[in-house]
PDB file of C-alpha atoms in Angstrom:
ATOM      1  CA  UNK F   1       1.337  -2.330  10.361  1.00 65.00           C
ATOM      2  CA  UNK F   2       0.132  -4.466   7.485  1.00 70.00           C
ATOM      3  CA  UNK F   3       2.276  -7.351   6.303  1.00 74.00           C
ATOM      4  CA  UNK F   4       2.643  -5.763   2.874  1.00 72.00           C
ATOM      5  CA  UNK F   5       3.876  -2.526   4.477  1.00 77.00           C
ATOM      6  CA  UNK F   6       6.429  -4.432   6.550  1.00 82.00           C
ATOM      7  CA  UNK F   7       7.731  -6.293   3.506  1.00 82.00           C
ATOM      8  CA  UNK F   8       7.984  -3.035   1.565  1.00 84.00           C
ATOM      9  CA  UNK F   9       9.810  -1.394   4.471  1.00 88.00           C
ATOM     10  CA  UNK F  10      12.294  -4.251   4.680  1.00 90.00           C
ATOM     11  CA  UNK F  11      13.014  -3.959   0.965  1.00 90.00           C
ATOM     12  CA  UNK F  12      13.595  -0.210   1.235  1.00 92.00           C
ATOM     13  CA  UNK F  13      15.878  -0.381   4.277  1.00 94.00           C
ATOM     14  CA  UNK F  14      17.939  -3.391   3.210  1.00 92.00           C
ATOM     15  CA  UNK F  15      18.189  -2.003  -0.315  1.00 92.00           C
ATOM     16  CA  UNK F  16      19.404   1.403   0.868  1.00 94.00           C
ATOM     17  CA  UNK F  17      22.023  -0.159   3.144  1.00 93.00           C
ATOM     18  CA  UNK F  18      23.277  -2.514   0.459  1.00 92.00           C
ATOM     19  CA  UNK F  19      23.327   0.168  -2.238  1.00 93.00           C
ATOM     20  CA  UNK F  20      25.267   2.590  -0.056  1.00 93.00           C
ATOM     21  CA  UNK F  21      27.879  -0.046   0.822  1.00 92.00           C
ATOM     22  CA  UNK F  22      27.972   1.177   4.416  1.00 91.00           C
ATOM     23  CA  UNK F  23      28.873  -2.005   6.260  1.00 91.00           C
ATOM     24  CA  UNK F  24      32.477  -2.485   5.100  1.00 92.00           C
ATOM     25  CA  UNK F  25      33.831   1.009   5.943  1.00 91.00           C
ATOM     26  CA  UNK F  26      32.122   0.799   9.353  1.00 90.00           C
ATOM     27  CA  UNK F  27      33.877  -2.504  10.040  1.00 90.00           C
ATOM     28  CA  UNK F  28      37.240  -1.072   8.951  1.00 89.00           C
ATOM     29  CA  UNK F  29      36.794   2.017  11.125  1.00 85.00           C
ATOM     30  CA  UNK F  30      35.939  -0.215  14.093  1.00 85.00           C
ATOM     31  CA  UNK F  31      39.017  -2.377  13.484  1.00 86.00           C
ATOM     32  CA  UNK F  32      41.339   0.632  13.377  1.00 81.00           C
ATOM     33  CA  UNK F  33      39.733   2.061  16.475  1.00 73.00           C
ATOM     34  CA  UNK F  34      40.384  -1.055  18.497  1.00 76.00           C
ATOM     35  CA  UNK F  35      44.026  -0.865  17.350  1.00 75.00           C
ATOM     36  CA  UNK F  36      44.221   2.803  18.349  1.00 75.00           C
ATOM     37  CA  UNK F  37      45.202   3.692  14.785  1.00 73.00           C
ATOM     38  CA  UNK F  38      44.026   6.872  12.981  1.00 75.00           C
ATOM     39  CA  UNK F  39      41.523   6.676  10.150  1.00 72.00           C
ATOM     40  CA  UNK F  40      43.318   7.065   6.782  1.00 81.00           C
ATOM     41  CA  UNK F  41      42.023   9.710   4.419  1.00 83.00           C
ATOM     42  CA  UNK F  42      40.951   7.148   1.838  1.00 88.00           C
ATOM     43  CA  UNK F  43      38.854   5.242   4.378  1.00 86.00           C
ATOM     44  CA  UNK F  44      37.413   8.472   5.738  1.00 85.00           C
ATOM     45  CA  UNK F  45      36.318   9.435   2.219  1.00 90.00           C
ATOM     46  CA  UNK F  46      34.670   6.045   1.660  1.00 91.00           C
ATOM     47  CA  UNK F  47      32.877   6.170   5.001  1.00 89.00           C
ATOM     48  CA  UNK F  48      31.538   9.677   4.473  1.00 90.00           C
ATOM     49  CA  UNK F  49      30.493   8.852   0.909  1.00 93.00           C
ATOM     50  CA  UNK F  50      28.622   5.761   2.117  1.00 93.00           C
ATOM     51  CA  UNK F  51      26.946   7.735   4.913  1.00 92.00           C
ATOM     52  CA  UNK F  52      25.955  10.466   2.461  1.00 94.00           C
ATOM     53  CA  UNK F  53      24.530   7.963  -0.031  1.00 94.00           C
ATOM     54  CA  UNK F  54      22.597   6.191   2.684  1.00 94.00           C
ATOM     55  CA  UNK F  55      21.198   9.478   3.990  1.00 93.00           C
ATOM     56  CA  UNK F  56      19.947  10.416   0.520  1.00 94.00           C
ATOM     57  CA  UNK F  57      18.276   7.029   0.067  1.00 94.00           C
ATOM     58  CA  UNK F  58      16.797   7.063   3.566  1.00 93.00           C
ATOM     59  CA  UNK F  59      15.288  10.476   2.909  1.00 93.00           C
ATOM     60  CA  UNK F  60      12.850   8.715   0.556  1.00 92.00           C
ATOM     61  CA  UNK F  61      11.730   6.131   3.101  1.00 92.00           C
ATOM     62  CA  UNK F  62       8.010   5.566   3.444  1.00 89.00           C
ATOM     63  CA  UNK F  63       6.510   5.525   6.928  1.00 87.00           C
ATOM     64  CA  UNK F  64       6.885   1.718   7.392  1.00 87.00           C
ATOM     65  CA  UNK F  65      10.545   1.892   6.341  1.00 92.00           C
ATOM     66  CA  UNK F  66      11.094   4.838   8.676  1.00 94.00           C
ATOM     67  CA  UNK F  67       9.565   2.939  11.602  1.00 92.00           C
ATOM     68  CA  UNK F  68      11.666  -0.127  10.801  1.00 92.00           C
ATOM     69  CA  UNK F  69      14.823   1.989  10.630  1.00 93.00           C
ATOM     70  CA  UNK F  70      14.062   3.422  14.061  1.00 94.00           C
ATOM     71  CA  UNK F  71      13.456  -0.011  15.559  1.00 92.00           C
ATOM     72  CA  UNK F  72      16.764  -1.260  14.135  1.00 92.00           C
ATOM     73  CA  UNK F  73      18.598   1.694  15.663  1.00 93.00           C
ATOM     74  CA  UNK F  74      20.124   2.880  12.381  1.00 93.00           C
ATOM     75  CA  UNK F  75      18.270   6.187  12.071  1.00 94.00           C
ATOM     76  CA  UNK F  76      21.246   8.076  13.638  1.00 93.00           C
ATOM     77  CA  UNK F  77      23.333   7.112  10.590  1.00 93.00           C
ATOM     78  CA  UNK F  78      21.428   9.814   8.702  1.00 93.00           C
ATOM     79  CA  UNK F  79      22.673  12.578  11.028  1.00 91.00           C
ATOM     80  CA  UNK F  80      25.926  14.509  10.863  1.00 88.00           C
ATOM     81  CA  UNK F  81      26.587  14.314  14.603  1.00 88.00           C
ATOM     82  CA  UNK F  82      26.772  10.515  14.290  1.00 89.00           C
ATOM     83  CA  UNK F  83      29.238  10.881  11.441  1.00 87.00           C
ATOM     84  CA  UNK F  84      31.612  12.935  13.591  1.00 85.00           C
ATOM     85  CA  UNK F  85      31.184  10.409  16.413  1.00 84.00           C
ATOM     86  CA  UNK F  86      32.296   7.587  14.108  1.00 83.00           C
ATOM     87  CA  UNK F  87      35.360   9.527  13.010  1.00 80.00           C
ATOM     88  CA  UNK F  88      36.758  11.351  16.030  1.00 76.00           C
ATOM     89  CA  UNK F  89      35.166  10.119  19.278  1.00 74.00           C
ATOM     90  CA  UNK F  90      37.188   8.193  21.843  1.00 76.00           C
ATOM     91  CA  UNK F  91      34.793   5.273  21.657  1.00 81.00           C
ATOM     92  CA  UNK F  92      34.492   5.339  17.874  1.00 78.00           C
ATOM     93  CA  UNK F  93      35.506   1.674  17.645  1.00 83.00           C
ATOM     94  CA  UNK F  94      32.585   0.542  19.791  1.00 87.00           C
ATOM     95  CA  UNK F  95      30.168   2.868  17.999  1.00 87.00           C
ATOM     96  CA  UNK F  96      31.298   1.813  14.523  1.00 88.00           C
ATOM     97  CA  UNK F  97      31.152  -1.867  15.448  1.00 90.00           C
ATOM     98  CA  UNK F  98      27.633  -1.514  16.913  1.00 91.00           C
ATOM     99  CA  UNK F  99      26.335   0.191  13.778  1.00 92.00           C
ATOM    100  CA  UNK F 100      28.126  -2.320  11.542  1.00 91.00           C
ATOM    101  CA  UNK F 101      26.353  -5.161  13.358  1.00 93.00           C
ATOM    102  CA  UNK F 102      22.970  -3.490  12.901  1.00 93.00           C
ATOM    103  CA  UNK F 103      23.647  -2.903   9.218  1.00 93.00           C
ATOM    104  CA  UNK F 104      24.747  -6.509   8.732  1.00 92.00           C
ATOM    105  CA  UNK F 105      21.608  -7.826  10.435  1.00 92.00           C
ATOM    106  CA  UNK F 106      19.380  -5.598   8.301  1.00 91.00           C
ATOM    107  CA  UNK F 107      20.990  -6.608   5.007  1.00 90.00           C
ATOM    108  CA  UNK F 108      21.419 -10.325   5.708  1.00 90.00           C
ATOM    109  CA  UNK F 109      18.490 -11.400   7.850  1.00 88.00           C
ATOM    110  CA  UNK F 110      15.606  -8.991   7.309  1.00 85.00           C
ATOM    111  CA  UNK F 111      15.055 -10.083   3.661  1.00 85.00           C
ATOM    112  CA  UNK F 112      14.819 -13.677   4.885  1.00 85.00           C
ATOM    113  CA  UNK F 113      12.192 -12.712   7.441  1.00 81.00           C
ATOM    114  CA  UNK F 114      10.164 -10.827   4.826  1.00 77.00           C
ATOM    115  CA  UNK F 115      10.443 -13.900   2.596  1.00 76.00           C
ATOM    116  CA  UNK F 116       8.730 -15.921   5.326  1.00 75.00           C
ATOM    117  CA  UNK F 117       5.937 -13.343   5.496  1.00 71.00           C
ATOM    118  CA  UNK F 118       5.397 -13.258   1.747  1.00 67.00           C
ATOM    119  CA  UNK F 119       2.773 -15.477   0.168  1.00 59.00           C
ATOM    120  CA  UNK F 120       4.023 -18.695  -1.385  1.00 56.00           C
ATOM    121  CA  UNK F 121       4.665 -18.142  -5.050  1.00 58.00           C
ATOM    122  CA  UNK F 122       1.832 -19.102  -7.384  1.00 63.00           C
ATOM    123  CA  UNK F 123       2.901 -18.454 -10.989  1.00 62.00           C
ATOM    124  CA  UNK F 124      -0.453 -17.083 -12.191  1.00 63.00           C
ATOM    125  CA  UNK F 125      -0.840 -14.832  -9.147  1.00 66.00           C
ATOM    126  CA  UNK F 126       2.744 -13.587  -9.317  1.00 63.00           C
ATOM    127  CA  UNK F 127       2.334 -12.797 -13.013  1.00 64.00           C
ATOM    128  CA  UNK F 128      -0.879 -10.876 -12.333  1.00 64.00           C
ATOM    129  CA  UNK F 129       0.784  -8.869  -9.560  1.00 63.00           C
ATOM    130  CA  UNK F 130       3.628  -7.957 -11.923  1.00 65.00           C
ATOM    131  CA  UNK F 131       1.111  -6.718 -14.473  1.00 63.00           C
ATOM    132  CA  UNK F 132       2.126  -9.355 -17.021  1.00 63.00           C
ATOM    133  CA  UNK F 133      -0.268  -8.765 -19.942  1.00 62.00           C
ATOM    134  CA  UNK F 134       0.208 -12.293 -21.270  1.00 66.00           C
ATOM    135  CA  UNK F 135      -1.200 -13.773 -18.065  1.00 70.00           C
ATOM    136  CA  UNK F 136      -4.636 -12.388 -18.945  1.00 80.00           C
ATOM    137  CA  UNK F 137      -5.263 -11.546 -15.285  1.00 85.00           C
ATOM    138  CA  UNK F 138      -4.916  -8.443 -13.147  1.00 89.00           C
ATOM    139  CA  UNK F 139      -5.058  -7.696  -9.425  1.00 89.00           C
ATOM    140  CA  UNK F 140      -7.324  -5.136  -7.766  1.00 91.00           C
ATOM    141  CA  UNK F 141      -6.181  -3.949  -4.335  1.00 90.00           C
ATOM    142  CA  UNK F 142      -8.905  -2.648  -2.029  1.00 92.00           C
ATOM    143  CA  UNK F 143      -8.160  -0.998   1.301  1.00 89.00           C
ATOM    144  CA  UNK F 144     -10.780  -1.027   4.064  1.00 88.00           C
ATOM    145  CA  UNK F 145     -10.693   2.203   6.049  1.00 81.00           C
ATOM    146  CA  UNK F 146     -10.788   1.800   9.834  1.00 80.00           C
ATOM    147  CA  UNK F 147     -10.622   4.245  12.726  1.00 74.00           C
ATOM    148  CA  UNK F 148      -8.424   3.758  15.805  1.00 71.00           C
ATOM    149  CA  UNK F 149     -10.035   1.349  18.298  1.00 73.00           C
ATOM    150  CA  UNK F 150     -13.068   0.758  16.055  1.00 73.00           C
ATOM    151  CA  UNK F 151     -12.889  -2.375  13.969  1.00 79.00           C
ATOM    152  CA  UNK F 152     -15.073  -3.652  11.147  1.00 84.00           C
ATOM    153  CA  UNK F 153     -18.055  -5.893  11.678  1.00 87.00           C
ATOM    154  CA  UNK F 154     -18.395  -9.065   9.589  1.00 90.00           C
ATOM    155  CA  UNK F 155     -21.328  -7.374   7.851  1.00 92.00           C
ATOM    156  CA  UNK F 156     -19.084  -4.585   6.615  1.00 91.00           C
ATOM    157  CA  UNK F 157     -16.533  -6.927   5.057  1.00 92.00           C
ATOM    158  CA  UNK F 158     -19.288  -9.046   3.528  1.00 93.00           C
ATOM    159  CA  UNK F 159     -20.885  -5.893   2.105  1.00 94.00           C
ATOM    160  CA  UNK F 160     -17.597  -4.816   0.536  1.00 94.00           C
ATOM    161  CA  UNK F 161     -16.854  -8.182  -1.064  1.00 94.00           C
ATOM    162  CA  UNK F 162     -20.446  -8.474  -2.283  1.00 95.00           C
ATOM    163  CA  UNK F 163     -20.177  -5.007  -3.866  1.00 95.00           C
ATOM    164  CA  UNK F 164     -17.052  -6.005  -5.760  1.00 95.00           C
ATOM    165  CA  UNK F 165     -18.669  -9.247  -6.904  1.00 94.00           C
ATOM    166  CA  UNK F 166     -21.714  -7.346  -8.186  1.00 94.00           C
ATOM    167  CA  UNK F 167     -19.632  -4.780 -10.077  1.00 94.00           C
ATOM    168  CA  UNK F 168     -17.293  -7.425 -11.463  1.00 95.00           C
ATOM    169  CA  UNK F 169     -20.203  -9.532 -12.731  1.00 93.00           C
ATOM    170  CA  UNK F 170     -21.777  -6.587 -14.550  1.00 92.00           C
ATOM    171  CA  UNK F 171     -18.460  -5.451 -16.027  1.00 92.00           C
ATOM    172  CA  UNK F 172     -17.682  -8.996 -17.132  1.00 93.00           C
ATOM    173  CA  UNK F 173     -20.883  -9.134 -19.208  1.00 90.00           C
ATOM    174  CA  UNK F 174     -19.961  -5.867 -20.927  1.00 88.00           C
ATOM    175  CA  UNK F 175     -16.422  -7.101 -21.586  1.00 88.00           C
ATOM    176  CA  UNK F 176     -17.512 -10.532 -22.787  1.00 86.00           C
ATOM    177  CA  UNK F 177     -15.778 -12.370 -19.964  1.00 85.00           C
ATOM    178  CA  UNK F 178     -16.815 -14.949 -17.375  1.00 83.00           C
ATOM    179  CA  UNK F 179     -18.936 -13.231 -14.678  1.00 82.00           C
ATOM    180  CA  UNK F 180     -17.761 -15.593 -11.932  1.00 81.00           C
ATOM    181  CA  UNK F 181     -14.053 -15.140 -12.516  1.00 84.00           C
ATOM    182  CA  UNK F 182     -13.215 -12.979  -9.475  1.00 91.00           C
ATOM    183  CA  UNK F 183     -11.019 -14.485  -6.741  1.00 91.00           C
ATOM    184  CA  UNK F 184      -9.798 -13.184  -3.376  1.00 90.00           C
ATOM    185  CA  UNK F 185      -6.113 -14.080  -3.450  1.00 85.00           C
ATOM    186  CA  UNK F 186      -4.815 -12.281  -0.357  1.00 83.00           C
ATOM    187  CA  UNK F 187      -5.874 -10.306   2.708  1.00 84.00           C
ATOM    188  CA  UNK F 188      -3.766  -8.278   5.096  1.00 81.00           C
ATOM    189  CA  UNK F 189      -4.411  -6.190   8.184  1.00 77.00           C
ATOM    190  CA  UNK F 190      -2.865  -3.489  10.307  1.00 70.00           C
ATOM    191  CA  UNK F 191      -4.368  -0.116  11.041  1.00 72.00           C
ATOM    192  CA  UNK F 192      -6.457  -0.822   7.926  1.00 79.00           C
ATOM    193  CA  UNK F 193      -7.365  -4.045   6.150  1.00 86.00           C
ATOM    194  CA  UNK F 194      -6.454  -4.832   2.560  1.00 88.00           C
ATOM    195  CA  UNK F 195      -7.859  -7.347   0.098  1.00 91.00           C
ATOM    196  CA  UNK F 196      -6.322  -8.398  -3.208  1.00 89.00           C
ATOM    197  CA  UNK F 197      -8.731  -9.707  -5.843  1.00 92.00           C
ATOM    198  CA  UNK F 198      -7.724 -11.274  -9.145  1.00 91.00           C
ATOM    199  CA  UNK F 199      -9.798 -11.416 -12.299  1.00 91.00           C
ATOM    200  CA  UNK F 200      -9.639 -10.982 -16.058  1.00 91.00           C
ATOM    201  CA  UNK F 201      -7.543  -7.974 -17.044  1.00 91.00           C
ATOM    202  CA  UNK F 202     -10.228  -6.018 -18.985  1.00 92.00           C
ATOM    203  CA  UNK F 203     -12.846  -6.674 -16.294  1.00 94.00           C
ATOM    204  CA  UNK F 204     -10.576  -5.591 -13.423  1.00 94.00           C
ATOM    205  CA  UNK F 205      -9.782  -2.459 -15.435  1.00 93.00           C
ATOM    206  CA  UNK F 206     -13.506  -1.795 -15.838  1.00 93.00           C
ATOM    207  CA  UNK F 207     -14.169  -2.272 -12.104  1.00 94.00           C
ATOM    208  CA  UNK F 208     -11.282   0.047 -11.298  1.00 93.00           C
ATOM    209  CA  UNK F 209     -12.770   2.636 -13.675  1.00 92.00           C
ATOM    210  CA  UNK F 210     -16.152   2.348 -11.914  1.00 92.00           C
ATOM    211  CA  UNK F 211     -14.528   2.982  -8.518  1.00 91.00           C
ATOM    212  CA  UNK F 212     -12.640   5.987  -9.858  1.00 91.00           C
ATOM    213  CA  UNK F 213     -15.855   7.316 -11.381  1.00 89.00           C
ATOM    214  CA  UNK F 214     -17.540   6.847  -8.016  1.00 87.00           C
ATOM    215  CA  UNK F 215     -14.798   8.858  -6.381  1.00 85.00           C
ATOM    216  CA  UNK F 216     -15.209  11.736  -8.838  1.00 84.00           C
ATOM    217  CA  UNK F 217     -18.911  11.872  -8.083  1.00 85.00           C
ATOM    218  CA  UNK F 218     -18.509  11.546  -4.323  1.00 82.00           C
ATOM    219  CA  UNK F 219     -16.200  14.559  -4.435  1.00 79.00           C
ATOM    220  CA  UNK F 220     -18.689  16.466  -6.579  1.00 79.00           C
ATOM    221  CA  UNK F 221     -21.537  15.774  -4.141  1.00 75.00           C
ATOM    222  CA  UNK F 222     -19.405  16.088  -1.000  1.00 76.00           C
ATOM    223  CA  UNK F 223     -21.589  18.848   0.503  1.00 79.00           C
ATOM    224  CA  UNK F 224     -24.638  16.555   0.608  1.00 78.00           C
ATOM    225  CA  UNK F 225     -25.533  14.123   3.422  1.00 80.00           C
ATOM    226  CA  UNK F 226     -23.844  10.737   3.085  1.00 75.00           C
ATOM    227  CA  UNK F 227     -26.940   8.749   2.072  1.00 81.00           C
ATOM    228  CA  UNK F 228     -27.898  11.239  -0.634  1.00 83.00           C
ATOM    229  CA  UNK F 229     -24.300  11.540  -1.805  1.00 82.00           C
ATOM    230  CA  UNK F 230     -23.960   7.771  -2.180  1.00 81.00           C
ATOM    231  CA  UNK F 231     -27.250   7.443  -4.098  1.00 87.00           C
ATOM    232  CA  UNK F 232     -26.467  10.230  -6.561  1.00 87.00           C
ATOM    233  CA  UNK F 233     -22.920   8.953  -7.095  1.00 85.00           C
ATOM    234  CA  UNK F 234     -24.080   5.396  -7.805  1.00 87.00           C
ATOM    235  CA  UNK F 235     -26.880   6.472 -10.140  1.00 88.00           C
ATOM    236  CA  UNK F 236     -24.767   8.828 -12.285  1.00 88.00           C
ATOM    237  CA  UNK F 237     -21.962   6.479 -13.329  1.00 88.00           C
ATOM    238  CA  UNK F 238     -20.800   6.622 -16.986  1.00 88.00           C
ATOM    239  CA  UNK F 239     -21.151   2.845 -17.159  1.00 88.00           C
ATOM    240  CA  UNK F 240     -24.923   3.223 -16.904  1.00 89.00           C
ATOM    241  CA  UNK F 241     -24.945   5.364 -20.050  1.00 89.00           C
ATOM    242  CA  UNK F 242     -22.952   2.652 -21.776  1.00 87.00           C
ATOM    243  CA  UNK F 243     -25.592   0.076 -20.845  1.00 89.00           C
ATOM    244  CA  UNK F 244     -28.365   2.347 -22.102  1.00 89.00           C
ATOM    245  CA  UNK F 245     -26.597   2.870 -25.429  1.00 89.00           C
ATOM    246  CA  UNK F 246     -26.166  -0.875 -25.937  1.00 87.00           C
ATOM    247  CA  UNK F 247     -29.840  -1.470 -25.296  1.00 89.00           C
ATOM    248  CA  UNK F 248     -30.834   1.315 -27.710  1.00 89.00           C
ATOM    249  CA  UNK F 249     -28.536  -0.061 -30.414  1.00 88.00           C
ATOM    250  CA  UNK F 250     -29.985  -3.541 -30.066  1.00 88.00           C
ATOM    251  CA  UNK F 251     -26.725  -5.029 -28.786  1.00 88.00           C
ATOM    252  CA  UNK F 252     -28.423  -6.037 -25.548  1.00 86.00           C
ATOM    253  CA  UNK F 253     -31.968  -6.862 -24.522  1.00 90.00           C
ATOM    254  CA  UNK F 254     -33.608  -4.060 -22.500  1.00 89.00           C
ATOM    255  CA  UNK F 255     -34.325  -6.528 -19.697  1.00 91.00           C
ATOM    256  CA  UNK F 256     -30.672  -7.533 -19.485  1.00 90.00           C
ATOM    257  CA  UNK F 257     -29.533  -3.909 -19.568  1.00 90.00           C
ATOM    258  CA  UNK F 258     -31.907  -3.059 -16.724  1.00 91.00           C
ATOM    259  CA  UNK F 259     -30.706  -6.041 -14.705  1.00 92.00           C
ATOM    260  CA  UNK F 260     -27.073  -5.022 -15.177  1.00 91.00           C
ATOM    261  CA  UNK F 261     -27.910  -1.412 -14.318  1.00 91.00           C
ATOM    262  CA  UNK F 262     -29.396  -2.533 -11.026  1.00 92.00           C
ATOM    263  CA  UNK F 263     -26.361  -4.688 -10.279  1.00 92.00           C
ATOM    264  CA  UNK F 264     -24.007  -1.788 -10.935  1.00 92.00           C
ATOM    265  CA  UNK F 265     -26.016   0.662  -8.829  1.00 92.00           C
ATOM    266  CA  UNK F 266     -26.365  -1.854  -5.997  1.00 93.00           C
ATOM    267  CA  UNK F 267     -22.681  -2.781  -6.106  1.00 93.00           C
ATOM    268  CA  UNK F 268     -21.544   0.838  -6.227  1.00 91.00           C
ATOM    269  CA  UNK F 269     -23.850   1.769  -3.364  1.00 91.00           C
ATOM    270  CA  UNK F 270     -22.588  -1.086  -1.214  1.00 92.00           C
ATOM    271  CA  UNK F 271     -18.989  -0.141  -1.979  1.00 92.00           C
ATOM    272  CA  UNK F 272     -19.625   3.392  -0.759  1.00 88.00           C
ATOM    273  CA  UNK F 273     -21.502   2.273   2.346  1.00 88.00           C
ATOM    274  CA  UNK F 274     -18.759  -0.226   3.236  1.00 89.00           C
ATOM    275  CA  UNK F 275     -16.119   2.518   3.068  1.00 86.00           C
ATOM    276  CA  UNK F 276     -13.076   1.477   1.050  1.00 88.00           C
ATOM    277  CA  UNK F 277     -10.469   2.902  -1.299  1.00 88.00           C
ATOM    278  CA  UNK F 278      -8.069   1.652  -3.938  1.00 89.00           C
ATOM    279  CA  UNK F 279      -4.432   2.817  -4.275  1.00 84.00           C
ATOM    280  CA  UNK F 280      -5.244   4.718  -7.466  1.00 83.00           C
ATOM    281  CA  UNK F 281      -7.474   7.075  -5.470  1.00 79.00           C
ATOM    282  CA  UNK F 282      -4.455   8.358  -3.565  1.00 70.00           C
ATOM    283  CA  UNK F 283      -3.217   9.956  -6.776  1.00 65.00           C
ATOM    284  CA  UNK F 284      -6.280  12.208  -6.807  1.00 59.00           C
ATOM    285  CA  UNK F 285      -5.081  14.441  -4.002  1.00 50.00           C
ATOM    286  CA  UNK F 286      -7.647  17.226  -4.239  1.00 52.00           C
ATOM    287  CA  UNK F 287      -9.599  15.574  -1.409  1.00 55.00           C
ATOM    288  CA  UNK F 288      -8.921  12.987   1.275  1.00 60.00           C
ATOM    289  CA  UNK F 289     -10.266   9.521   0.322  1.00 62.00           C
ATOM    290  CA  UNK F 290     -10.205   8.425   3.963  1.00 62.00           C
ATOM    291  CA  UNK F 291     -12.745  11.121   4.795  1.00 61.00           C
ATOM    292  CA  UNK F 292     -15.140  10.963   1.845  1.00 61.00           C
ATOM    293  CA  UNK F 293     -14.988   7.176   1.486  1.00 65.00           C
ATOM    294  CA  UNK F 294     -15.389   6.459   5.206  1.00 65.00           C
ATOM    295  CA  UNK F 295     -17.769   3.614   6.126  1.00 70.00           C
ATOM    296  CA  UNK F 296     -21.260   3.941   7.492  1.00 66.00           C
ATOM    297  CA  UNK F 297     -20.984   4.057  11.335  1.00 69.00           C
ATOM    298  CA  UNK F 298     -23.338   1.081  11.731  1.00 67.00           C
ATOM    299  CA  UNK F 299     -20.747  -1.136   9.990  1.00 70.00           C
ATOM    300  CA  UNK F 300     -18.130  -0.457  12.669  1.00 70.00           C
ATOM    301  CA  UNK F 301     -17.996  -2.315  15.952  1.00 71.00           C
ATOM    302  CA  UNK F 302     -18.201  -0.337  19.230  1.00 68.00           C
ATOM    303  CA  UNK F 303     -14.939   1.237  20.448  1.00 68.00           C
ATOM    304  CA  UNK F 304     -12.542  -1.155  22.159  1.00 62.00           C
ATOM    305  CA  UNK F 305     -12.700  -0.678  25.921  1.00 59.00           C
ATOM    306  CA  UNK F 306      -9.664  -0.086  28.090  1.00 54.00           C
ATOM    307  CA  UNK F 307      -7.710   2.082  25.647  1.00 49.00           C
TER     308      UNK F 307
END
């Protein structure tokens, strides 16, 4: 599991538990159970309401949050049979106390652990991640697709980062920005690897548009062999028409336009060969990005032995 996924899961679980207010009625039920006293109707209503609210919030858990919930042992709180156990079972005091302890740990300590995992705050980076327009910077997240037991070679990662640098440089010229303004601000790994790159807002937007255009063309040519599909996708990008128009209108020297065209085609081709996606591609659900944007086999290391 990637660090970012773990942090997101912690936020979902601790937020759902805190929002439902589940800890206090669990503690009160446990206290009454140890005293052999019945559960008053008012407390029963509060407990069931908290359990219902938590169940509704937990229903929206992402996979990392679901896995974290299971590891914490609080998944049963979503089920009706656990609710009856907390109300009427002989050992309801022990059960309620055990769940109350798990809830307290999740709400009090997990956010502190995720805070340790999070990157130290850098104002400009934090502003870019929030999408603050005034910061003048934006963050592009790129996910490297990997198969079980087959990891990336250094060449693959170098190819991917080089592709982004090539596309960013060309887009920067078109947007009137500094070509060398791209920075790798974070990397994360789990089943896949993720890179975060920061650059000027209009240039990052242009690079993102190029990747989305690549995706549209990869889907269109999906019946062709990979090498032919990649070449046609890279050579039919709308950005290339934009370069041609600028050269024809005298806004750019033909030599410069040709140089930028080559950079775009080379960068786009390397991006496709490296096999990567961006989160925005997931919204285009008519095909699976993990399949069509898979890397070239030669950029993956041999399978790990002993699995």
